């Protein structure tokens, strides 16, 4: 009320200035122009908005059950009891929530309405009891009450849909045609989400698009960089376009929590989990798979969280994201998920299981797809108390044929790492020592592309070394391992190909005692960052694996994230808001030169926009590499131009700033001079200011220390 | 040259002040005794005993004969610089945060903290030439700040009083009538409490430091924002070189939030910025804890910093400093 009174005061104040007597105005008669609210949201609107969030029509808790028996009056109570029994198992039926209409004779009509406490329960009831067989001739058909309106509207005769005129869309790949061949990235800081160019030549980012409250949780690029996906309460949305970011499609999925694109960005998987109405139940999860371009829902999966928990023989509950792993390269042909004692592989042509059944594999723990081919690698632990060995096997899809299998003994855990072209698979195997008290680690290296898939065993020189990190060189033949004990582990580089013995893995070098716990290969290979994140305060070492030499060492204090740009020219290191101080990001060149740094409070996310794979043939690429000097000349000249221009601009800017300052100071000094007398008076006439301050006066002081008189005898005529 | 480490205070430093000749340095700390040092070699000359609380601020008269100190014991005291004798005590109802002599040393502006029911205030006292004639009456009392007023100083010719504090707004008051003349707008102004304010020698401009991790340079007359210096730490102290166009910022992570892992996390170095280009030039490390106070010698050839660690570090610039080209 006080606010009201204050507002009223203001109105009176303004009107008196304008010469209007406020008492003569009927405030209610003022009507704002149509569609104009002067930036004020009326109270009604706010209430309406809030309502929308909660329910749509209020009828979403009601289901209609069809095909129930038609019974005379005498049997009404019995039937009602049966139905109530069936449905109260699923959810809480509201008081008077079950209504079975009858005709004039009291005979039921073969359907009834049931109202639940929550829409989720109604939804669940619909899913669970559609097709419920009460007896042979009564199979339930259940629909949402809300849907009836929709069903009624279906015209009796089929009419061909109107042809929509083709509207040319924007060029979604426009960002790739940037003249300066720059890359984009997205950042989230505070409530703002911003897409920027990495303008490394000018040593600053160049803004593309900025929007506050763009997403309600996080943003994600699609794997080929075409779309930027945002998450909202109502669902997910993708954005893209030529000049700015327009919304291209929306995917309805209330309370969506995670999203995942297929490798070829044809499909989008969305995930949400819902609190159960009954605390004893597990969470219900909903997964939808959409076609990205059309927005059509291709398939949905619903069930309890347990069903989607990762495999094993009954392992830990909890869903790990992504639930579905996409395989088979960029064609998006297959996707798979792991369940209890099975792996379900689906194909995208029909969105059904391949061969209509899942792969039955007892106690399967983990699986991964080859990044290039439809090959699954899976791991099964030891069974029967060690009688049945653990194994890693490779399975071809859709034939489901086992390509290769390796039995392993006394295994405690396995981790699988594919090389990005699917040429090699490294399996890190933790084995128990004989006493079973400790473990040691070795690697099984599969050469997928060679005949019969030969396997090689790699053991470190010191078998007891802990493995801290492992990483394949993208598209390459080398890999790096951080092994040993923190805080000073060693880093070793190996190659799968060496000059004299092509089929053997050889060690290239070992770097002793590095402060590192993470490896980041350049996407183009050859260069790697040995990073000490978290506990190591953000130590960075830029290493050239071709020459086996360190190019630079640097530090981004407290860095939490490191990401190479998709071309391997630049690296971003970021401190996200897990730390309080110094949030922001640094951009480095590939060889470890700091190009620029941006500080932003509440910095949440940094993500480079991915690029689709190159369209050049390998021969063409080789040719470019051979004649690199010729090509680079042009770009070096451009670089030179830009840097001269920049330094000139910078000089100009500085000169202007200096000049501006000088002018300002001069104006001030003039006033200061004019005020001199006044100042002197304030100081009782003491000559003020600078001039006397450092005046050196030479003063000669003569001091008489002592005076003595002495009589000197003087005699005439001596 | 190696800095001179001046150990004498037992608690965090709060304020540093050179006299006009630049031969004496006065330091205030949370222990109760302001101290005077030789500004050249860091030798301790003497202390001023009598306060019964943290001493937040001090100022020295133009002729270096009198010192005024403001303390958390709710008093402001006048001292004889030479003898260390107390000449007068102003009593308040709340802690005194800042003190500043006017041009001519006939007036002093004092700010008092909000305390219990009492709101913060700016008070102007007349300083009698002869301590025997001194009275405790306020010439002017200004109110209007929300929260603590961390600093209030005199504008040119004693016409204005410029104040800044926890509400992040800089206010300029008429020193005659006590009317609010001007205040910094929200858009350009600081976003978090202002911790410090340093006036240029000719009072043409001043710098403010704030917990919003920036310092800003303002025109004293128009209160126009001229420059902004961005940094990555909360700013506790600012100072300007009288000789070169440099601004020094000190600060660091709040003492209560200092992690025990790595001193680099705190950003406890004093950072030099080019005043005109607003670019960082270099940093001076050394304190183990945030910097709370900074002061430049009036000759511009040395500066000192006082830290939460209880030390004053006195730096004489090397010759190279004067030939730095940005």
Short mmCIF file of C-alpha atoms in Angstrom, two decimals, chain A residues 537 539 555 557-558 580-582 597 599 601 650 653-655 657-658 660-662 664-665 667-669 671-672 675 678-679 682-684 686-690 692-694, chain B residues 20 62 103-104 106 129 156-159 201-205 213 217 219-221 226-227 231-234 245 253 261-262 264-267 275-277 279 298-299 326:
data_model
loop_
_atom_site.label_atom_id
_atom_site.label_comp_id
_atom_site.label_asym_id
_atom_site.label_seq_id
_atom_site.Cartn_x
_atom_site.Cartn_y
_atom_site.Cartn_z
CA UNK A 537 46.14 -24.92 -10.45
CA UNK A 539 49.47 -25.67 -15.40
CA UNK A 555 49.52 -21.23 -16.62
CA UNK A 557 45.44 -20.10 -12.81
CA UNK A 558 42.62 -22.35 -11.56
CA UNK A 580 34.82 -17.59 -7.17
CA UNK A 581 37.80 -15.64 -8.39
CA UNK A 582 38.80 -14.76 -11.91
CA UNK A 597 41.87 -12.99 -22.06
CA UNK A 599 37.10 -11.89 -17.55
CA UNK A 601 31.79 -13.01 -13.51
CA UNK A 650 46.46 1.57 -31.56
CA UNK A 653 43.91 5.68 -30.30
CA UNK A 654 46.60 6.35 -27.74
CA UNK A 655 47.45 9.67 -29.25
CA UNK A 657 43.42 9.59 -25.58
CA UNK A 658 46.53 11.49 -24.55
CA UNK A 660 41.98 14.45 -24.78
CA UNK A 661 43.55 14.14 -21.37
CA UNK A 662 45.99 16.99 -21.97
CA UNK A 664 41.17 18.34 -20.01
CA UNK A 665 44.09 18.93 -17.67
CA UNK A 667 41.31 23.47 -18.84
CA UNK A 668 41.60 22.49 -15.26
CA UNK A 669 44.91 24.14 -14.74
CA UNK A 671 40.71 27.28 -13.42
CA UNK A 672 43.25 26.27 -10.86
CA UNK A 675 41.66 30.32 -8.02
CA UNK A 678 41.43 32.53 -3.14
CA UNK A 679 43.50 29.59 -2.12
CA UNK A 682 42.40 30.31 2.72
CA UNK A 683 45.93 29.66 3.78
CA UNK A 684 46.39 33.05 5.42
CA UNK A 686 50.91 31.75 2.54
CA UNK A 687 52.17 31.66 -1.00
CA UNK A 688 50.49 28.52 -2.06
CA UNK A 689 51.15 25.60 -4.28
CA UNK A 690 54.03 24.25 -6.14
CA UNK A 692 57.79 27.47 -3.49
CA UNK A 693 57.68 23.84 -2.76
CA UNK A 694 61.04 22.81 -4.12
CA UNK B 20 53.35 17.56 2.48
CA UNK B 62 50.07 21.41 5.80
CA UNK B 103 42.72 23.70 2.53
CA UNK B 104 44.15 26.01 5.17
CA UNK B 106 40.78 25.41 9.52
CA UNK B 129 44.57 27.55 15.57
CA UNK B 156 38.60 22.58 -4.42
CA UNK B 157 38.61 25.73 -2.29
CA UNK B 158 36.69 23.93 0.45
CA UNK B 159 33.50 24.59 -1.45
CA UNK B 201 47.02 17.10 -6.00
CA UNK B 202 45.19 19.97 -7.67
CA UNK B 203 41.83 18.43 -6.74
CA UNK B 204 40.89 18.34 -10.40
CA UNK B 205 40.07 14.66 -10.40
CA UNK B 213 36.68 -5.06 -8.96
CA UNK B 217 38.45 8.30 -12.29
CA UNK B 219 36.01 14.95 -12.72
CA UNK B 220 35.74 16.71 -9.38
CA UNK B 221 33.55 19.53 -10.64
CA UNK B 226 36.52 9.89 -17.14
CA UNK B 227 38.21 6.51 -16.88
CA UNK B 231 40.88 -5.55 -12.49
CA UNK B 232 40.21 -9.03 -11.22
CA UNK B 233 40.25 -8.38 -7.53
CA UNK B 234 38.14 -6.27 -5.17
CA UNK B 245 50.28 9.47 -15.04
CA UNK B 253 40.34 -11.46 -2.02
CA UNK B 261 46.12 -23.26 -0.91
CA UNK B 262 47.93 -20.68 -2.95
CA UNK B 264 48.40 -16.29 -6.00
CA UNK B 265 44.69 -16.95 -5.73
CA UNK B 266 44.30 -13.88 -3.57
CA UNK B 267 45.79 -11.32 -5.97
CA UNK B 275 46.11 6.68 -15.93
CA UNK B 276 45.23 7.76 -19.45
CA UNK B 277 45.26 4.49 -21.39
CA UNK B 279 46.16 -0.31 -19.22
CA UNK B 298 54.45 13.77 -2.75
CA UNK B 299 57.68 13.76 -4.76
CA UNK B 326 53.66 2.07 -22.59
#
